[in-house]
Amino acid sequence: DIQMTQSPSSLSASVGDRVTITCRASQNINSYLNWYQQKPGEAPKLLIYAASSLQSGVPSRFRGSGFGTDFTLTISSLQREDLATYYCQQSYSTRTFGQGTKVEIK
Amino acid sequence: EVQLVESGGGLVQPGGSLKLSCAASGFTFSDSVMHWVRQASGRGLEWVGRIRSETYSYATTYAASVKGRFTISRDDSKNTAFLQMNSLKTEDTAVYYCTRQDSSGLYDYWGQGTLVTVSS
């Protein structure tokens, strides 16, 4: 089974800050990596698919990068509405999720 | 528009059974791979299992934590997927989401989830 290791588990940043979340796969998954945003009481929302493709309707401040085993989600300028938990997910073989990163606003 | 509506959640005693349904619309259900994902309160997302289409003989795959206790099935004539949960444990308490794998295989569409509580 493919394991996904996500870090940090939580972070606190100010509005306007650049935020970076990393995700590492236990084996090569090419670009089969997605990023989801989940707000309390809601289902996860797709932000980035195939490592770097922005889902329709998602603000351009969200950017994904990486290939193989190491991936990054960057929020270029944090906004209050970005308060949420972010998960990476591999779709190379069945599905596995990272542990999540809770983003808080200072 | 892809729509997935889960139902069947509720309170069940340890050792009991429950069957969840996922009603789908807005896409060709019979061609789609369907997954179930769960999330315990305050915890992360855990993949439960998937079922492939008739083309792939409705093959199923499960997470180790539920293998032998949970069964995924589908009724293509009713555009519905199911999750039969037997021998339930308190640690199975979670919101259960149904997801549809996009035809590209890259990502998933999600339902809103249904809450299952296993407690005496």
PDB file of C-alpha atoms in Angstrom:
ATOM      1  CA  ASP A   1       0.000   0.000   0.000  1.00  0.00           C
ATOM      2  CA  ILE A   2       1.114   3.541  -0.746  1.00  0.00           C
ATOM      3  CA  GLN A   3       1.586   5.706   2.340  1.00  0.00           C
ATOM      4  CA  MET A   4       1.258   9.488   2.232  1.00  0.00           C
ATOM      5  CA  THR A   5       3.114  11.639   4.737  1.00  0.00           C
ATOM      6  CA  GLN A   6       1.897  15.226   4.998  1.00  0.00           C
ATOM      7  CA  SER A   7       3.450  18.087   6.950  1.00  0.00           C
ATOM      8  CA  PRO A   8       3.027  20.127   8.967  1.00  0.00           C
ATOM      9  CA  SER A   9       0.000  18.821  10.855  1.00  0.00           C
ATOM     10  CA  SER A  10      -1.013  22.384  11.628  1.00  0.00           C
ATOM     11  CA  LEU A  11       0.155  25.905  10.980  1.00  0.00           C
ATOM     12  CA  SER A  12      -0.817  29.434  11.906  1.00  0.00           C
ATOM     13  CA  ALA A  13      -0.233  32.285   9.498  1.00  0.00           C
ATOM     14  CA  SER A  14      -1.360  35.848   8.904  1.00  0.00           C
ATOM     15  CA  VAL A  15      -3.544  37.108   6.098  1.00  0.00           C
ATOM     16  CA  GLY A  16      -1.328  37.749   3.105  1.00  0.00           C
ATOM     17  CA  ASP A  17       1.327  35.226   4.110  1.00  0.00           C
ATOM     18  CA  ARG A  18       2.669  32.587   1.779  1.00  0.00           C
ATOM     19  CA  VAL A  19       1.818  29.103   3.068  1.00  0.00           C
ATOM     20  CA  THR A  20       3.426  25.828   2.002  1.00  0.00           C
ATOM     21  CA  ILE A  21       2.238  22.285   2.754  1.00  0.00           C
ATOM     22  CA  THR A  22       4.215  19.230   1.712  1.00  0.00           C
ATOM     23  CA  CYS A  23       3.216  15.668   0.960  1.00  0.00           C
ATOM     24  CA  ARG A  24       5.508  12.705   0.399  1.00  0.00           C
ATOM     25  CA  ALA A  25       4.517   9.367  -1.107  1.00  0.00           C
ATOM     26  CA  SER A  26       6.125   6.103  -0.042  1.00  0.00           C
ATOM     27  CA  GLN A  27       6.700   5.213  -3.702  1.00  0.00           C
ATOM     28  CA  ASN A  28       6.627   6.870  -7.098  1.00  0.00           C
ATOM     29  CA  ILE A  29       3.098   8.030  -7.964  1.00  0.00           C
ATOM     30  CA  ASN A  30       4.043  10.133 -11.016  1.00  0.00           C
ATOM     31  CA  SER A  31       1.549  13.031 -10.974  1.00  0.00           C
ATOM     32  CA  TYR A  32      -1.338  11.127  -9.409  1.00  0.00           C
ATOM     33  CA  LEU A  33      -1.629  13.564  -6.521  1.00  0.00           C
ATOM     34  CA  ASN A  34      -4.626  15.677  -5.537  1.00  0.00           C
ATOM     35  CA  TRP A  35      -5.157  18.369  -2.933  1.00  0.00           C
ATOM     36  CA  TYR A  36      -8.460  18.849  -1.123  1.00  0.00           C
ATOM     37  CA  GLN A  37      -9.705  21.583   1.182  1.00  0.00           C
ATOM     38  CA  GLN A  38     -12.152  20.672   3.934  1.00  0.00           C
ATOM     39  CA  LYS A  39     -14.038  23.155   6.078  1.00  0.00           C
ATOM     40  CA  PRO A  40     -15.842  22.068   9.265  1.00  0.00           C
ATOM     41  CA  GLY A  41     -19.050  20.178   8.571  1.00  0.00           C
ATOM     42  CA  GLU A  42     -18.404  20.024   4.835  1.00  0.00           C
ATOM     43  CA  ALA A  43     -17.210  17.405   2.382  1.00  0.00           C
ATOM     44  CA  PRO A  44     -13.706  17.811   0.968  1.00  0.00           C
ATOM     45  CA  LYS A  45     -13.426  20.138  -2.014  1.00  0.00           C
ATOM     46  CA  LEU A  46     -10.989  19.456  -4.835  1.00  0.00           C
ATOM     47  CA  LEU A  47      -8.421  22.242  -5.286  1.00  0.00           C
ATOM     48  CA  ILE A  48      -5.621  20.727  -7.353  1.00  0.00           C
ATOM     49  CA  TYR A  49      -5.538  17.530  -9.404  1.00  0.00           C
ATOM     50  CA  ALA A  50      -2.749  15.739 -11.211  1.00  0.00           C
ATOM     51  CA  ALA A  51      -0.250  17.499  -8.923  1.00  0.00           C
ATOM     52  CA  SER A  52      -0.482  20.925 -10.564  1.00  0.00           C
ATOM     53  CA  SER A  53      -3.806  21.398 -12.374  1.00  0.00           C
ATOM     54  CA  LEU A  54      -6.106  23.958 -10.802  1.00  0.00           C
ATOM     55  CA  GLN A  55      -9.707  22.778 -10.507  1.00  0.00           C
ATOM     56  CA  SER A  56     -12.222  25.058 -12.194  1.00  0.00           C
ATOM     57  CA  GLY A  57     -13.407  27.844  -9.922  1.00  0.00           C
ATOM     58  CA  VAL A  58     -10.523  27.588  -7.472  1.00  0.00           C
ATOM     59  CA  PRO A  59      -8.652  30.860  -6.844  1.00  0.00           C
ATOM     60  CA  SER A  60      -5.302  31.185  -8.549  1.00  0.00           C
ATOM     61  CA  ARG A  61      -3.531  31.772  -5.224  1.00  0.00           C
ATOM     62  CA  PHE A  62      -3.565  27.985  -4.830  1.00  0.00           C
ATOM     63  CA  ARG A  63      -0.728  26.234  -6.647  1.00  0.00           C
ATOM     64  CA  GLY A  64       0.428  22.643  -6.690  1.00  0.00           C
ATOM     65  CA  SER A  65       3.782  21.263  -7.738  1.00  0.00           C
ATOM     66  CA  GLY A  66       5.842  18.099  -7.638  1.00  0.00           C
ATOM     67  CA  PHE A  67       6.294  14.738  -9.314  1.00  0.00           C
ATOM     68  CA  GLY A  68       7.201  11.246  -8.277  1.00  0.00           C
ATOM     69  CA  THR A  69       7.240  11.208  -4.472  1.00  0.00           C
ATOM     70  CA  ASP A  70       7.430  14.836  -3.317  1.00  0.00           C
ATOM     71  CA  PHE A  71       4.629  17.346  -3.701  1.00  0.00           C
ATOM     72  CA  THR A  72       3.779  20.827  -2.477  1.00  0.00           C
ATOM     73  CA  LEU A  73       0.646  22.912  -2.091  1.00  0.00           C
ATOM     74  CA  THR A  74       1.301  26.650  -1.919  1.00  0.00           C
ATOM     75  CA  ILE A  75      -1.154  29.372  -1.010  1.00  0.00           C
ATOM     76  CA  SER A  76       0.531  32.507  -2.314  1.00  0.00           C
ATOM     77  CA  SER A  77      -1.409  35.007  -0.201  1.00  0.00           C
ATOM     78  CA  LEU A  78      -3.462  33.521   2.618  1.00  0.00           C
ATOM     79  CA  GLN A  79      -7.036  34.763   2.934  1.00  0.00           C
ATOM     80  CA  ARG A  80      -9.428  34.408   5.883  1.00  0.00           C
ATOM     81  CA  GLU A  81     -11.647  32.057   3.889  1.00  0.00           C
ATOM     82  CA  ASP A  82      -8.695  29.663   3.537  1.00  0.00           C
ATOM     83  CA  LEU A  83      -9.172  28.602   7.143  1.00  0.00           C
ATOM     84  CA  ALA A  84      -9.570  24.859   6.681  1.00  0.00           C
ATOM     85  CA  THR A  85      -7.858  21.486   6.776  1.00  0.00           C
ATOM     86  CA  TYR A  86      -5.973  20.457   3.649  1.00  0.00           C
ATOM     87  CA  TYR A  87      -5.400  16.868   2.542  1.00  0.00           C
ATOM     88  CA  CYS A  88      -3.258  15.339  -0.127  1.00  0.00           C
ATOM     89  CA  GLN A  89      -4.533  12.185  -1.840  1.00  0.00           C
ATOM     90  CA  GLN A  90      -2.791   9.740  -4.137  1.00  0.00           C
ATOM     91  CA  SER A  91      -4.875   8.305  -6.986  1.00  0.00           C
ATOM     92  CA  TYR A  92      -2.124   6.105  -8.466  1.00  0.00           C
ATOM     93  CA  SER A  93      -3.328   2.929  -6.754  1.00  0.00           C
ATOM     94  CA  THR A  94      -6.749   2.885  -5.075  1.00  0.00           C
ATOM     95  CA  ARG A  95      -6.658   5.889  -2.722  1.00  0.00           C
ATOM     96  CA  THR A  96      -4.621   7.053   0.265  1.00  0.00           C
ATOM     97  CA  PHE A  97      -4.758  10.356   2.081  1.00  0.00           C
ATOM     98  CA  GLY A  98      -2.225  12.375   3.982  1.00  0.00           C
ATOM     99  CA  GLN A  99      -2.928  13.058   7.642  1.00  0.00           C
ATOM    100  CA  GLY A 100      -4.116  16.584   6.950  1.00  0.00           C
ATOM    101  CA  THR A 101      -2.841  20.095   7.662  1.00  0.00           C
ATOM    102  CA  LYS A 102      -5.011  22.418   9.714  1.00  0.00           C
ATOM    103  CA  VAL A 103      -4.494  26.024   8.641  1.00  0.00           C
ATOM    104  CA  GLU A 104      -5.326  28.693  11.178  1.00  0.00           C
ATOM    105  CA  ILE A 105      -5.309  32.459  10.809  1.00  0.00           C
ATOM    106  CA  LYS A 106      -3.236  34.471  13.285  1.00  0.00           C
TER     107      LYS A 106
ATOM    108  CA  GLU B   1     -23.796  18.033 -12.733  1.00  0.00           C
ATOM    109  CA  VAL B   2     -22.498  15.095 -10.726  1.00  0.00           C
ATOM    110  CA  GLN B   3     -24.631  14.431  -7.662  1.00  0.00           C
ATOM    111  CA  LEU B   4     -24.042  11.788  -5.001  1.00  0.00           C
ATOM    112  CA  VAL B   5     -26.461  11.414  -2.113  1.00  0.00           C
ATOM    113  CA  GLU B   6     -25.640   9.047   0.730  1.00  0.00           C
ATOM    114  CA  SER B   7     -28.275   7.620   3.028  1.00  0.00           C
ATOM    115  CA  GLY B   8     -28.760   4.876   5.576  1.00  0.00           C
ATOM    116  CA  GLY B   9     -26.601   6.165   8.394  1.00  0.00           C
ATOM    117  CA  GLY B  10     -27.680   6.008  12.006  1.00  0.00           C
ATOM    118  CA  LEU B  11     -27.051   4.501  15.402  1.00  0.00           C
ATOM    119  CA  VAL B  12     -26.166   0.816  15.634  1.00  0.00           C
ATOM    120  CA  GLN B  13     -24.886  -1.362  18.451  1.00  0.00           C
ATOM    121  CA  PRO B  14     -21.439  -2.948  18.377  1.00  0.00           C
ATOM    122  CA  GLY B  15     -21.581  -6.203  16.471  1.00  0.00           C
ATOM    123  CA  GLY B  16     -24.531  -4.992  14.435  1.00  0.00           C
ATOM    124  CA  SER B  17     -24.975  -4.312  10.738  1.00  0.00           C
ATOM    125  CA  LEU B  18     -25.907  -1.351   8.596  1.00  0.00           C
ATOM    126  CA  LYS B  19     -26.240  -0.793   4.856  1.00  0.00           C
ATOM    127  CA  LEU B  20     -25.469   2.565   3.309  1.00  0.00           C
ATOM    128  CA  SER B  21     -26.692   3.691  -0.094  1.00  0.00           C
ATOM    129  CA  CYS B  22     -25.279   6.207  -2.541  1.00  0.00           C
ATOM    130  CA  ALA B  23     -27.717   7.506  -5.159  1.00  0.00           C
ATOM    131  CA  ALA B  24     -25.921   8.930  -8.185  1.00  0.00           C
ATOM    132  CA  SER B  25     -26.988  11.241 -10.995  1.00  0.00           C
ATOM    133  CA  GLY B  26     -25.484  13.520 -13.623  1.00  0.00           C
ATOM    134  CA  PHE B  27     -23.090  10.986 -15.143  1.00  0.00           C
ATOM    135  CA  THR B  28     -22.953   7.492 -16.625  1.00  0.00           C
ATOM    136  CA  PHE B  29     -23.010   5.514 -13.406  1.00  0.00           C
ATOM    137  CA  SER B  30     -22.512   2.110 -14.977  1.00  0.00           C
ATOM    138  CA  ASP B  31     -19.103   3.130 -16.392  1.00  0.00           C
ATOM    139  CA  SER B  32     -17.833   4.619 -13.145  1.00  0.00           C
ATOM    140  CA  VAL B  33     -15.599   3.361 -10.360  1.00  0.00           C
ATOM    141  CA  MET B  34     -17.195   4.130  -7.003  1.00  0.00           C
ATOM    142  CA  HIS B  35     -15.353   4.520  -3.710  1.00  0.00           C
ATOM    143  CA  TRP B  36     -16.290   4.843  -0.063  1.00  0.00           C
ATOM    144  CA  VAL B  37     -14.243   7.041   2.285  1.00  0.00           C
ATOM    145  CA  ARG B  38     -14.839   7.643   5.977  1.00  0.00           C
ATOM    146  CA  GLN B  39     -13.871  10.247   8.535  1.00  0.00           C
ATOM    147  CA  ALA B  40     -14.119   9.867  12.279  1.00  0.00           C
ATOM    148  CA  SER B  41     -14.934  13.023  14.197  1.00  0.00           C
ATOM    149  CA  GLY B  42     -11.896  15.282  14.384  1.00  0.00           C
ATOM    150  CA  ARG B  43      -9.801  12.808  12.412  1.00  0.00           C
ATOM    151  CA  GLY B  44      -8.479  12.484   8.890  1.00  0.00           C
ATOM    152  CA  LEU B  45      -9.871  10.822   5.787  1.00  0.00           C
ATOM    153  CA  GLU B  46      -9.648   7.035   5.458  1.00  0.00           C
ATOM    154  CA  TRP B  47     -10.288   5.200   2.205  1.00  0.00           C
ATOM    155  CA  VAL B  48     -12.644   2.246   2.802  1.00  0.00           C
ATOM    156  CA  GLY B  49     -12.893   0.530  -0.561  1.00  0.00           C
ATOM    157  CA  ARG B  50     -13.993   0.684  -4.180  1.00  0.00           C
ATOM    158  CA  ILE B  51     -15.995  -1.162  -6.783  1.00  0.00           C
ATOM    159  CA  ARG B  52     -15.194  -1.160 -10.469  1.00  0.00           C
ATOM    160  CA  SER B  53     -17.616  -1.375 -13.363  1.00  0.00           C
ATOM    161  CA  GLU B  54     -19.131  -4.384 -15.094  1.00  0.00           C
ATOM    162  CA  THR B  55     -16.340  -4.169 -17.683  1.00  0.00           C
ATOM    163  CA  TYR B  56     -13.979  -5.140 -14.870  1.00  0.00           C
ATOM    164  CA  SER B  57     -16.351  -7.725 -13.391  1.00  0.00           C
ATOM    165  CA  TYR B  58     -17.422  -5.429 -10.553  1.00  0.00           C
ATOM    166  CA  ALA B  59     -14.080  -6.052  -8.868  1.00  0.00           C
ATOM    167  CA  THR B  60     -13.811  -4.786  -5.307  1.00  0.00           C
ATOM    168  CA  THR B  61     -10.849  -3.750  -3.163  1.00  0.00           C
ATOM    169  CA  TYR B  62     -10.940  -2.928   0.541  1.00  0.00           C
ATOM    170  CA  ALA B  63      -8.820  -1.310   3.201  1.00  0.00           C
ATOM    171  CA  ALA B  64      -7.294  -3.766   5.640  1.00  0.00           C
ATOM    172  CA  SER B  65      -9.287  -2.243   8.505  1.00  0.00           C
ATOM    173  CA  VAL B  66     -12.622  -3.310   6.991  1.00  0.00           C
ATOM    174  CA  LYS B  67     -11.741  -6.322   4.842  1.00  0.00           C
ATOM    175  CA  GLY B  68     -13.959  -9.283   5.667  1.00  0.00           C
ATOM    176  CA  ARG B  69     -16.535  -7.104   7.442  1.00  0.00           C
ATOM    177  CA  PHE B  70     -17.603  -4.582   4.791  1.00  0.00           C
ATOM    178  CA  THR B  71     -18.933  -5.299   1.291  1.00  0.00           C
ATOM    179  CA  ILE B  72     -19.364  -2.832  -1.537  1.00  0.00           C
ATOM    180  CA  SER B  73     -21.923  -3.535  -4.249  1.00  0.00           C
ATOM    181  CA  ARG B  74     -23.826  -1.645  -6.907  1.00  0.00           C
ATOM    182  CA  ASP B  75     -27.079  -1.684  -8.831  1.00  0.00           C
ATOM    183  CA  ASP B  76     -26.434  -0.059 -12.185  1.00  0.00           C
ATOM    184  CA  SER B  77     -30.147  -0.188 -13.066  1.00  0.00           C
ATOM    185  CA  LYS B  78     -30.808   2.112 -10.093  1.00  0.00           C
ATOM    186  CA  ASN B  79     -27.616   4.199 -10.315  1.00  0.00           C
ATOM    187  CA  THR B  80     -26.861   3.276  -6.731  1.00  0.00           C
ATOM    188  CA  ALA B  81     -23.833   2.006  -4.847  1.00  0.00           C
ATOM    189  CA  PHE B  82     -24.003   0.298  -1.480  1.00  0.00           C
ATOM    190  CA  LEU B  83     -21.789  -0.289   1.536  1.00  0.00           C
ATOM    191  CA  GLN B  84     -22.843  -3.250   3.670  1.00  0.00           C
ATOM    192  CA  MET B  85     -21.201  -3.042   7.073  1.00  0.00           C
ATOM    193  CA  ASN B  86     -21.216  -6.082   9.354  1.00  0.00           C
ATOM    194  CA  SER B  87     -19.629  -6.841  12.727  1.00  0.00           C
ATOM    195  CA  LEU B  88     -19.460  -3.126  13.424  1.00  0.00           C
ATOM    196  CA  LYS B  89     -17.044  -1.803  16.019  1.00  0.00           C
ATOM    197  CA  THR B  90     -17.049   1.465  17.938  1.00  0.00           C
ATOM    198  CA  GLU B  91     -14.050   2.545  15.871  1.00  0.00           C
ATOM    199  CA  ASP B  92     -16.207   2.372  12.725  1.00  0.00           C
ATOM    200  CA  THR B  93     -18.058   5.466  13.967  1.00  0.00           C
ATOM    201  CA  ALA B  94     -17.559   8.083  11.251  1.00  0.00           C
ATOM    202  CA  VAL B  95     -19.080  10.108   8.461  1.00  0.00           C
ATOM    203  CA  TYR B  96     -19.107   7.898   5.388  1.00  0.00           C
ATOM    204  CA  TYR B  97     -18.659   9.518   2.002  1.00  0.00           C
ATOM    205  CA  CYS B  98     -19.425   8.048  -1.383  1.00  0.00           C
ATOM    206  CA  THR B  99     -17.141   9.230  -4.181  1.00  0.00           C
ATOM    207  CA  ARG B 100     -17.152   8.799  -7.922  1.00  0.00           C
ATOM    208  CA  GLN B 101     -13.845   8.396  -9.708  1.00  0.00           C
ATOM    209  CA  ASP B 102     -13.578  10.761 -12.643  1.00  0.00           C
ATOM    210  CA  SER B 103     -13.280   9.045 -16.035  1.00  0.00           C
ATOM    211  CA  SER B 104      -9.670  10.244 -16.222  1.00  0.00           C
ATOM    212  CA  GLY B 105      -8.977   8.283 -13.042  1.00  0.00           C
ATOM    213  CA  LEU B 106      -7.204  11.306 -11.600  1.00  0.00           C
ATOM    214  CA  TYR B 107      -9.628  12.603  -8.964  1.00  0.00           C
ATOM    215  CA  ASP B 108     -12.997  12.100  -7.340  1.00  0.00           C
ATOM    216  CA  TYR B 109     -16.366  13.753  -6.909  1.00  0.00           C
ATOM    217  CA  TRP B 110     -17.775  13.614  -3.378  1.00  0.00           C
ATOM    218  CA  GLY B 111     -21.162  13.297  -1.770  1.00  0.00           C
ATOM    219  CA  GLN B 112     -22.080  15.104   1.450  1.00  0.00           C
ATOM    220  CA  GLY B 113     -21.728  12.046   3.665  1.00  0.00           C
ATOM    221  CA  THR B 114     -23.858  10.134   6.139  1.00  0.00           C
ATOM    222  CA  LEU B 115     -23.072   9.644   9.828  1.00  0.00           C
ATOM    223  CA  VAL B 116     -22.727   6.169  11.290  1.00  0.00           C
ATOM    224  CA  THR B 117     -22.527   5.867  15.064  1.00  0.00           C
ATOM    225  CA  VAL B 118     -21.608   2.533  16.638  1.00  0.00           C
ATOM    226  CA  SER B 119     -22.436   2.623  20.315  1.00  0.00           C
ATOM    227  CA  SER B 120     -24.257   0.672  22.979  1.00  0.00           C
TER     228      SER B 120
END
